PDB file of C-alpha atoms in Angstrom:
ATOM      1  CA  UNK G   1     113.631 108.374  46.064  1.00  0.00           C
ATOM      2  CA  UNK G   2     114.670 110.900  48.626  1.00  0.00           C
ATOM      3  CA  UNK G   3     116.170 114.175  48.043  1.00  0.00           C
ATOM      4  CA  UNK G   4     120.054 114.862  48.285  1.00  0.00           C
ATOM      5  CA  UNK G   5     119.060 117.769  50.966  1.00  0.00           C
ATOM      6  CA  UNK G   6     117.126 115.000  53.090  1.00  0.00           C
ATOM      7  CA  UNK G   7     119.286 112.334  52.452  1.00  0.00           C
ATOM      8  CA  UNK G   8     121.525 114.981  54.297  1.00  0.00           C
ATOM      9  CA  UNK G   9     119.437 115.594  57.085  1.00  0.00           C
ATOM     10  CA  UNK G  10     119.067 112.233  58.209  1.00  0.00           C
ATOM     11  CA  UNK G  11     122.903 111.407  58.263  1.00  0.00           C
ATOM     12  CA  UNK G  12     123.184 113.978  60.524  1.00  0.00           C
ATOM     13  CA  UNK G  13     120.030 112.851  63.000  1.00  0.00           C
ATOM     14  CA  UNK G  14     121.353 109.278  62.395  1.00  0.00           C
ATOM     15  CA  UNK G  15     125.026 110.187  63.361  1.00  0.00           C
ATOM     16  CA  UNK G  16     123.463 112.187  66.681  1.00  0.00           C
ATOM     17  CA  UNK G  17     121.554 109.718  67.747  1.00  0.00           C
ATOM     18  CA  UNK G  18     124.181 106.713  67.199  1.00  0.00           C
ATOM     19  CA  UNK G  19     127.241 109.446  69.183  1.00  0.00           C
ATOM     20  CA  UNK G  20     124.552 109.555  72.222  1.00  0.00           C
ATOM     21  CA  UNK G  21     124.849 105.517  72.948  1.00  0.00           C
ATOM     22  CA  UNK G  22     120.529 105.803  72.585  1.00  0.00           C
ATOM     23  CA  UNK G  23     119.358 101.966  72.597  1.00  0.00           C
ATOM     24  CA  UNK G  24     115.444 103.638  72.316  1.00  0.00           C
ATOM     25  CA  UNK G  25     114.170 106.186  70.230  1.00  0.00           C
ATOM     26  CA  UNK G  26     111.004 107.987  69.537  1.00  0.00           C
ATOM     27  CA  UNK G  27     110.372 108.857  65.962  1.00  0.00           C
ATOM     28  CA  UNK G  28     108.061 112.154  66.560  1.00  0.00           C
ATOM     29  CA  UNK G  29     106.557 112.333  62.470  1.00  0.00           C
ATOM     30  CA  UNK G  30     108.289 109.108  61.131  1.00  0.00           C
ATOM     31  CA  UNK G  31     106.164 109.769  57.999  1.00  0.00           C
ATOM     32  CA  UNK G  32     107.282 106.516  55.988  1.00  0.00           C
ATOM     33  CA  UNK G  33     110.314 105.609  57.642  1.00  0.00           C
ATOM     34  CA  UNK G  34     113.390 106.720  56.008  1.00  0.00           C
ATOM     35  CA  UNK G  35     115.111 107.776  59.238  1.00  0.00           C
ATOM     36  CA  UNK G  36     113.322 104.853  61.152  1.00  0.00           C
ATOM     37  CA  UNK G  37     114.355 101.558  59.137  1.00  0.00           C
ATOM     38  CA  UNK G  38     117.954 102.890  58.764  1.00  0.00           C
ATOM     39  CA  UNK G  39     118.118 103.278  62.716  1.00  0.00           C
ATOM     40  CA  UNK G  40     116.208  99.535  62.971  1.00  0.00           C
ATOM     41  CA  UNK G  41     119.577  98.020  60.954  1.00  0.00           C
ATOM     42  CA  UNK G  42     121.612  99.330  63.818  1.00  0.00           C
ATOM     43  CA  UNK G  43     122.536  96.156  66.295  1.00  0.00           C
ATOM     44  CA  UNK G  44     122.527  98.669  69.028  1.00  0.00           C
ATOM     45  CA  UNK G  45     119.040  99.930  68.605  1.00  0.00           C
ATOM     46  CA  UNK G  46     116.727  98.005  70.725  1.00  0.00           C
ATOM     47  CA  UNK G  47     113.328  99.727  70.793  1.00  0.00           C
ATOM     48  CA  UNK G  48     111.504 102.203  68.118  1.00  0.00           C
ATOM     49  CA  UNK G  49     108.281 103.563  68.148  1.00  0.00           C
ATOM     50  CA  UNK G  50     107.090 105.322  65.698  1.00  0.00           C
ATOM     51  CA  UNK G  51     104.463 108.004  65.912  1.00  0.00           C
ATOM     52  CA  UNK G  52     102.503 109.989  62.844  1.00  0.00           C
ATOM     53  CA  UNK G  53      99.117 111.357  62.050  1.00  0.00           C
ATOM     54  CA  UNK G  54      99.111 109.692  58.797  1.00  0.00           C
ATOM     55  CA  UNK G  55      97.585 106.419  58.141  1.00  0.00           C
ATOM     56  CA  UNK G  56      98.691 105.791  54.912  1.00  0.00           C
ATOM     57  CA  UNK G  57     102.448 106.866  55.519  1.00  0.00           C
ATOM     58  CA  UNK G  58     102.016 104.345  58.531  1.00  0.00           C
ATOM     59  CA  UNK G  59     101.382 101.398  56.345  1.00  0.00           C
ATOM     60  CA  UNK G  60     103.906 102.148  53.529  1.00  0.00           C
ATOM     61  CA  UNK G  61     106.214 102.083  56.058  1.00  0.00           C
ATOM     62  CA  UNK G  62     104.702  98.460  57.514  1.00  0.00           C
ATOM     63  CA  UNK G  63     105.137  97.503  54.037  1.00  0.00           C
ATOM     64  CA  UNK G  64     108.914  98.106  54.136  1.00  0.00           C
ATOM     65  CA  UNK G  65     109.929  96.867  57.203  1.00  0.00           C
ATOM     66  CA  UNK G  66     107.649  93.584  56.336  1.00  0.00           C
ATOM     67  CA  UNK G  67     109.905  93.592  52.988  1.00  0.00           C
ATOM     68  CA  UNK G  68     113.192  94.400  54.621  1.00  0.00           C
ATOM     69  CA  UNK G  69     115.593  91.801  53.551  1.00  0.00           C
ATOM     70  CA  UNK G  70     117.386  91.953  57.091  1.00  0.00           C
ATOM     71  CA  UNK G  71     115.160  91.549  59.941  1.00  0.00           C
ATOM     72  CA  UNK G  72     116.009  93.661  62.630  1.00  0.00           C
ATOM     73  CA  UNK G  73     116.875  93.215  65.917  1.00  0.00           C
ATOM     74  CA  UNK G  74     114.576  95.925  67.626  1.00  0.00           C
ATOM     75  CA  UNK G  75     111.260  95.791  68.924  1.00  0.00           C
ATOM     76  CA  UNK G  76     109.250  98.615  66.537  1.00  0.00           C
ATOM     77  CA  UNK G  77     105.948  99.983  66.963  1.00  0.00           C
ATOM     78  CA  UNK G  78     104.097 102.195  64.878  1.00  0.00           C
ATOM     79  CA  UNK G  79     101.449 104.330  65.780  1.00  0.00           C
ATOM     80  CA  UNK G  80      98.748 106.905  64.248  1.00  0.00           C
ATOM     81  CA  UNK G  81      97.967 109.797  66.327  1.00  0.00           C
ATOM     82  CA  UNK G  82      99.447 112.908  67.684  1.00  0.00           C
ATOM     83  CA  UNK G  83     102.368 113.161  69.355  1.00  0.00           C
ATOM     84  CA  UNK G  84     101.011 115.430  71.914  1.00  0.00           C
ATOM     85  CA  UNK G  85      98.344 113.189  73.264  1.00  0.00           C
ATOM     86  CA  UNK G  86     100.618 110.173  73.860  1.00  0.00           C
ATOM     87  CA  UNK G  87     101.337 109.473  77.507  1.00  0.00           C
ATOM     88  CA  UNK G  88     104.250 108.880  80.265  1.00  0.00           C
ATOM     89  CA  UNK G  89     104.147 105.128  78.863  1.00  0.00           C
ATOM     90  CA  UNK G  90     106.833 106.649  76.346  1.00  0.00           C
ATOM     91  CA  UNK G  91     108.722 108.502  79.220  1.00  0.00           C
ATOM     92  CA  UNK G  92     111.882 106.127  79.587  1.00  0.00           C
ATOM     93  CA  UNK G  93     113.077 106.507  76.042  1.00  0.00           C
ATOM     94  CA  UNK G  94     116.998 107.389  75.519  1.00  0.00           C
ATOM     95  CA  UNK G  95     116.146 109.896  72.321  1.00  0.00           C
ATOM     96  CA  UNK G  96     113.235 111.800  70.790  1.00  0.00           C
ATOM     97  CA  UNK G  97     113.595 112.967  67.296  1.00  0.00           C
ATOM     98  CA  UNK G  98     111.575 115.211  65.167  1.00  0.00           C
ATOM     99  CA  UNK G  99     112.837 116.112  61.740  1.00  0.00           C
ATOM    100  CA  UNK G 100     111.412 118.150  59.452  1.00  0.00           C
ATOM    101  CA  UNK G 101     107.954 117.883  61.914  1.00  0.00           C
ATOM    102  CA  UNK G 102     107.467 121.083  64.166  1.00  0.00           C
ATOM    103  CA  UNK G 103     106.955 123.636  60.882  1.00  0.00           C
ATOM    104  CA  UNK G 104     103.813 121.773  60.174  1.00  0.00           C
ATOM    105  CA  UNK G 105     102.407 122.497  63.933  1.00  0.00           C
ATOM    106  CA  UNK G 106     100.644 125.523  63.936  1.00  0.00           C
ATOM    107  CA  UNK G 107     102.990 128.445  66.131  1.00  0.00           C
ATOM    108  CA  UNK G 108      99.961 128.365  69.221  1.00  0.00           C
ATOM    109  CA  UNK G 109     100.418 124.206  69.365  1.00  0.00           C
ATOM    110  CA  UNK G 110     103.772 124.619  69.935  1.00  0.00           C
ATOM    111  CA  UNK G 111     103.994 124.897  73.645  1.00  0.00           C
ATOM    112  CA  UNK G 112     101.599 121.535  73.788  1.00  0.00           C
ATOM    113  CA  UNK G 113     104.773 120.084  71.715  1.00  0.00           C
ATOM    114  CA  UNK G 114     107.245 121.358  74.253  1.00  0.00           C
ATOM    115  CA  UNK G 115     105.123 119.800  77.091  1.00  0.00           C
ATOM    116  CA  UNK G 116     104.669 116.919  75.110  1.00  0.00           C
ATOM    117  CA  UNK G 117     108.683 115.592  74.493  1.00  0.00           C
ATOM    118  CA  UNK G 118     110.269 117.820  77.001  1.00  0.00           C
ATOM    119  CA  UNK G 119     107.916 117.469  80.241  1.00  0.00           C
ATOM    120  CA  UNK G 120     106.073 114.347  79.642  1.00  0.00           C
ATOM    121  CA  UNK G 121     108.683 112.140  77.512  1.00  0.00           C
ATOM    122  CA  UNK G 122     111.519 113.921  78.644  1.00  0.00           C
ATOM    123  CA  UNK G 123     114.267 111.512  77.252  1.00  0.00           C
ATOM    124  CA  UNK G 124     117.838 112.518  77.488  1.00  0.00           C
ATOM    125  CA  UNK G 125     118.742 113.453  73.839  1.00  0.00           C
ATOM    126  CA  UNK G 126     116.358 115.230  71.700  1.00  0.00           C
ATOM    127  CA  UNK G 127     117.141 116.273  67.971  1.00  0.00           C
ATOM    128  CA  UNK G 128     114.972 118.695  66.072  1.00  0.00           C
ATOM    129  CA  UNK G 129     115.528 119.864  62.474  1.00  0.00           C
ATOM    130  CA  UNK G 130     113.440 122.454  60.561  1.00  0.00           C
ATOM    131  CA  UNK G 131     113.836 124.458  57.212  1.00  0.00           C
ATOM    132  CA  UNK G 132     116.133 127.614  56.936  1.00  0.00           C
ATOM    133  CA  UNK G 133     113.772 130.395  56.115  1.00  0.00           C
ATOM    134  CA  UNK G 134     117.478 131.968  54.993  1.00  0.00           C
ATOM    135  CA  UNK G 135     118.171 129.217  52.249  1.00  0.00           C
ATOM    136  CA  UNK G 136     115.051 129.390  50.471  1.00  0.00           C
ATOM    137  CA  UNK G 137     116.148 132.128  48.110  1.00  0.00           C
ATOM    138  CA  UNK G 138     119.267 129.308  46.879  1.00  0.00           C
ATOM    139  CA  UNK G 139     116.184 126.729  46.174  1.00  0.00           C
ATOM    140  CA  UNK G 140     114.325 129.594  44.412  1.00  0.00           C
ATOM    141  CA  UNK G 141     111.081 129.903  47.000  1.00  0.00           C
ATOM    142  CA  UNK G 142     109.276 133.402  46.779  1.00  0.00           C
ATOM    143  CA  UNK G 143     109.884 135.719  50.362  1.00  0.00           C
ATOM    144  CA  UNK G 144     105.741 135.337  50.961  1.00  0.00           C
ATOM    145  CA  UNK G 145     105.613 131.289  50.388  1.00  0.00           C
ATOM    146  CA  UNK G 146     107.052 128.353  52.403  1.00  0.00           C
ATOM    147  CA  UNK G 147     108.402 125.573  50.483  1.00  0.00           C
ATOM    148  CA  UNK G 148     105.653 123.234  51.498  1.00  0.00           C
ATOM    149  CA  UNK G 149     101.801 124.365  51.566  1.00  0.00           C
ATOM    150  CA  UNK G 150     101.560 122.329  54.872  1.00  0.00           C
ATOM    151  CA  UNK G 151     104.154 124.419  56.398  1.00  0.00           C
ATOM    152  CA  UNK G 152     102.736 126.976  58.735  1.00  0.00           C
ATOM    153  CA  UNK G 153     106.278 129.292  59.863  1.00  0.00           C
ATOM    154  CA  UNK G 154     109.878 128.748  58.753  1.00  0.00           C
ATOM    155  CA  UNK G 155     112.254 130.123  61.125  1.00  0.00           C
ATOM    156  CA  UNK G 156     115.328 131.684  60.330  1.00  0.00           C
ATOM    157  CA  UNK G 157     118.176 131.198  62.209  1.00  0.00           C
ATOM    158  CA  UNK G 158     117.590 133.698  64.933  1.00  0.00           C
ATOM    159  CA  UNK G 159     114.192 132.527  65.517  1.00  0.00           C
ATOM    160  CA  UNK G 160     115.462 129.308  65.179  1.00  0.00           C
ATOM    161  CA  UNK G 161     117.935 130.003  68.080  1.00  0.00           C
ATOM    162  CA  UNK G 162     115.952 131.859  70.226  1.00  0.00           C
ATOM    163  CA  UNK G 163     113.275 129.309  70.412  1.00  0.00           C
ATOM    164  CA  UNK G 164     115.306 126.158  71.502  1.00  0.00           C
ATOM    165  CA  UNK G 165     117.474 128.330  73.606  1.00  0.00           C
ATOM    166  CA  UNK G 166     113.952 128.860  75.227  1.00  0.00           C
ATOM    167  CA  UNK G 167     112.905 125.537  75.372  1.00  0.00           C
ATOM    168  CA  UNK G 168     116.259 124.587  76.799  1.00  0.00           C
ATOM    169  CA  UNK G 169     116.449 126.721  79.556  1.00  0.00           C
ATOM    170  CA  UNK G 170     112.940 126.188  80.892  1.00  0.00           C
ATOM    171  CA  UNK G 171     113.157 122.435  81.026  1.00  0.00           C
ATOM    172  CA  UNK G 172     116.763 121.548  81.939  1.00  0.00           C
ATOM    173  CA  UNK G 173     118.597 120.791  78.897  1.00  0.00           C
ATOM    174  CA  UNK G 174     121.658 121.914  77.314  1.00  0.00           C
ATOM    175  CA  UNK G 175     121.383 122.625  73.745  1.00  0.00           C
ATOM    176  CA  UNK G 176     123.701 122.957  70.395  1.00  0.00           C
ATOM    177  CA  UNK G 177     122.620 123.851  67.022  1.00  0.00           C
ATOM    178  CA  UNK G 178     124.081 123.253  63.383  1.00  0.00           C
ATOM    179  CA  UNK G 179     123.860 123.912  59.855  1.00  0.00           C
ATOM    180  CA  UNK G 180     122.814 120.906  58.394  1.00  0.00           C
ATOM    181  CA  UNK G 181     121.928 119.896  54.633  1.00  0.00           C
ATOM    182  CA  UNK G 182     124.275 122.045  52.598  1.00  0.00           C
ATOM    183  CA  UNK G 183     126.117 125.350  53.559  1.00  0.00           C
ATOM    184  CA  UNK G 184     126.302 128.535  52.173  1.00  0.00           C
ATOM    185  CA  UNK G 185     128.797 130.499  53.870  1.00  0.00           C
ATOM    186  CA  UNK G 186     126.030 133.233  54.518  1.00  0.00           C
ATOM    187  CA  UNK G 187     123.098 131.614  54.505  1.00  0.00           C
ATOM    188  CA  UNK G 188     123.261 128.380  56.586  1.00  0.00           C
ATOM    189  CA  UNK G 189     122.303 124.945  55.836  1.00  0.00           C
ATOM    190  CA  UNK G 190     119.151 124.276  53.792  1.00  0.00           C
ATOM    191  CA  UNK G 191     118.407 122.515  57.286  1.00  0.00           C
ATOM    192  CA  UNK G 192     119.034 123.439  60.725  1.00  0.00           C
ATOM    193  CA  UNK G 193     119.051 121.151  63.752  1.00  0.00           C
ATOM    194  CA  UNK G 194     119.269 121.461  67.341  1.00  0.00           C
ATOM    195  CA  UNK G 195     120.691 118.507  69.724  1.00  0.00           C
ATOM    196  CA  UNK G 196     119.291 118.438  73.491  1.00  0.00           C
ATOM    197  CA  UNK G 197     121.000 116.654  76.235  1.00  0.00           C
ATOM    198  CA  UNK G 198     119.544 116.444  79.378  1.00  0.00           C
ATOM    199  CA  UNK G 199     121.482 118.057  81.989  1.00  0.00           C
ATOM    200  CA  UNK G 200     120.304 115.378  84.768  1.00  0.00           C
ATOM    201  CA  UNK G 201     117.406 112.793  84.655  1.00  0.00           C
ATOM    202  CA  UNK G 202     117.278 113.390  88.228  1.00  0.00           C
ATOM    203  CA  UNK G 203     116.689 117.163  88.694  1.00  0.00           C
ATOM    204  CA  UNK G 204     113.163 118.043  89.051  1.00  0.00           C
ATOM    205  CA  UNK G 205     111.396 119.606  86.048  1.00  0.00           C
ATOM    206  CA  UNK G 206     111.414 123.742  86.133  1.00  0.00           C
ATOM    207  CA  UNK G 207     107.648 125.059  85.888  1.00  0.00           C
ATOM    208  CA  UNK G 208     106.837 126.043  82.550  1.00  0.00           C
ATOM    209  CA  UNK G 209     108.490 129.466  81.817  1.00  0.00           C
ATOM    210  CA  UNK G 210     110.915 129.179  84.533  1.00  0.00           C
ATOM    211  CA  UNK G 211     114.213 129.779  83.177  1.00  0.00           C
ATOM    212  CA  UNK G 212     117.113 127.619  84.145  1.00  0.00           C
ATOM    213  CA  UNK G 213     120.600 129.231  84.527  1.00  0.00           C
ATOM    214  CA  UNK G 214     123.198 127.892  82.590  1.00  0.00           C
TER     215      UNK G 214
END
C-alpha cells in the first residue's frame, strides 16, 4: 500500500516520462518498483534498468515482476549498487528518473550525482522529485526533523530552484519545475519535481561549473 501523496508523485513522473516519447529509462533508486512495473505495462517502453543500493528492495521487486499477471514487453534489469559508480554502458538511455532519491545523498555527494546522470548518462529527459521542506508543517513534521531519519536536507523551494537551475545551466539542459503531490496555495506541493530536457545531444558537455547561457 502506497501513500495518496506518492501515489501522486508517480502519476506525475509517469505522465513526464510517457509526454517525452522515452522508449528507455533509468530508474535512479527504484526501491521496490512502484514507478518501475507501472512504466514496464507501457507497450512503448522498451528497456528499464533499474538501479538501488538495497538488496532486499531489489528482490521484492523480482518477486513482482516474476508475479505480474501481464508479462511485459521490455527488456528490465535490476541492479544493486550506486548510481554514481555505474558507467557510460548506461549513456544512450532516453530518460533518467530519480524520485524521492537525492534527499537521502549526503549534500557533499551531490556533485558525484550531477556527474553521474548529467555528464556520464546524460540522457535527454531527466525528472527529479524531492520533499517540500515548506509542506511539512501541513503533515505535522517539527522545523528541526525531516520526515524520514534517512533524509539528510529537505530543500525548500528556493533551494530547490536554485540548485537545478544550477545543474541546468552547467550541463546544457533546459529545466521546468512543479508542485507536485498536493497544493497549498502558499506552500507548494508536498512534492516538488524538476523536468530536464536536453538542449542538444550533440553540443559538447560545458566543464563542470561553467555556466551555460540561456
Amino acid at each position: 500500500m502506497i501513500s495518496w501523496f506518492h501515489q501522486q508523485r508517480l502519476d506525475a513522473v509517469h505522465a513526464a516520462v510517457m509526454q517525452s516519447g522515452a522508449t528507455s529509462v533509468l530508474d535512479l533508486g527504484c526501491g521496490e518498483g512502484h514507478l518501475l512495473t507501472r512504466l514496464a505495462e507501457e507497450p512503448r517502453i522498451r528497456r528499464i534498468v533499474g538501479i538501488d543500493l538495497s538488496r532486499p528492495a531489489l528482490d521484492r521487486l523480482r518477486g513482482r515482476l516474476d508475479a505480474a499477471p501481464h508479462k511485459t514487453g521490455a527488456h528490465i534489469d535490476l541492479i544493486h549498487g550506486s548510481l554514481v559508480e555505474v558507467g557510460l554502458s548506461f549513456r544512450n538511455f532516453d530518460a533518467a528518473l530519480l524520485v524521492e532519491t537525492v534527499e537521502h545523498v549526503r549534500p557533499e555527494h551531490l556533485s558525484a550525482i550531477e556527474r553521474s546522470v548529467f555528464g556520464t548518462m546524460r540522457p535527454r529527459l531527466v525528472v527529479i522529485t524531492t520533499p517540500n521542506a515548506e509542506f511539512n508543517a501541513l503533515l505535522g513534521v517539527p522545523r528541526h526533523r525531516f520526515r524520514h531519519p534517512d533524509h539528510h536536507f529537505e530543500w525548500d523551494r528556493a533551494m530547490f530552484g536554485r540548485w537545478v537551475g544550477g545543474v541546468a545551466a552547467r550541463n546544457g539542459y533546459d529545466v521546468v519545475r512543479h508542485d507536485i503531490a498536493g497544493r497549498h496555495t502558499v506552500l507548494g506541493g508536498a512534492s516538488q519535481m524538476a523536468v530536464f530536457t536536453l538542449r542538444d545531444a550533440n553540443d559538447p558537455l560545458p566543464a563542470m561549473g561553467q555556466e551555460v547561457a540561456g
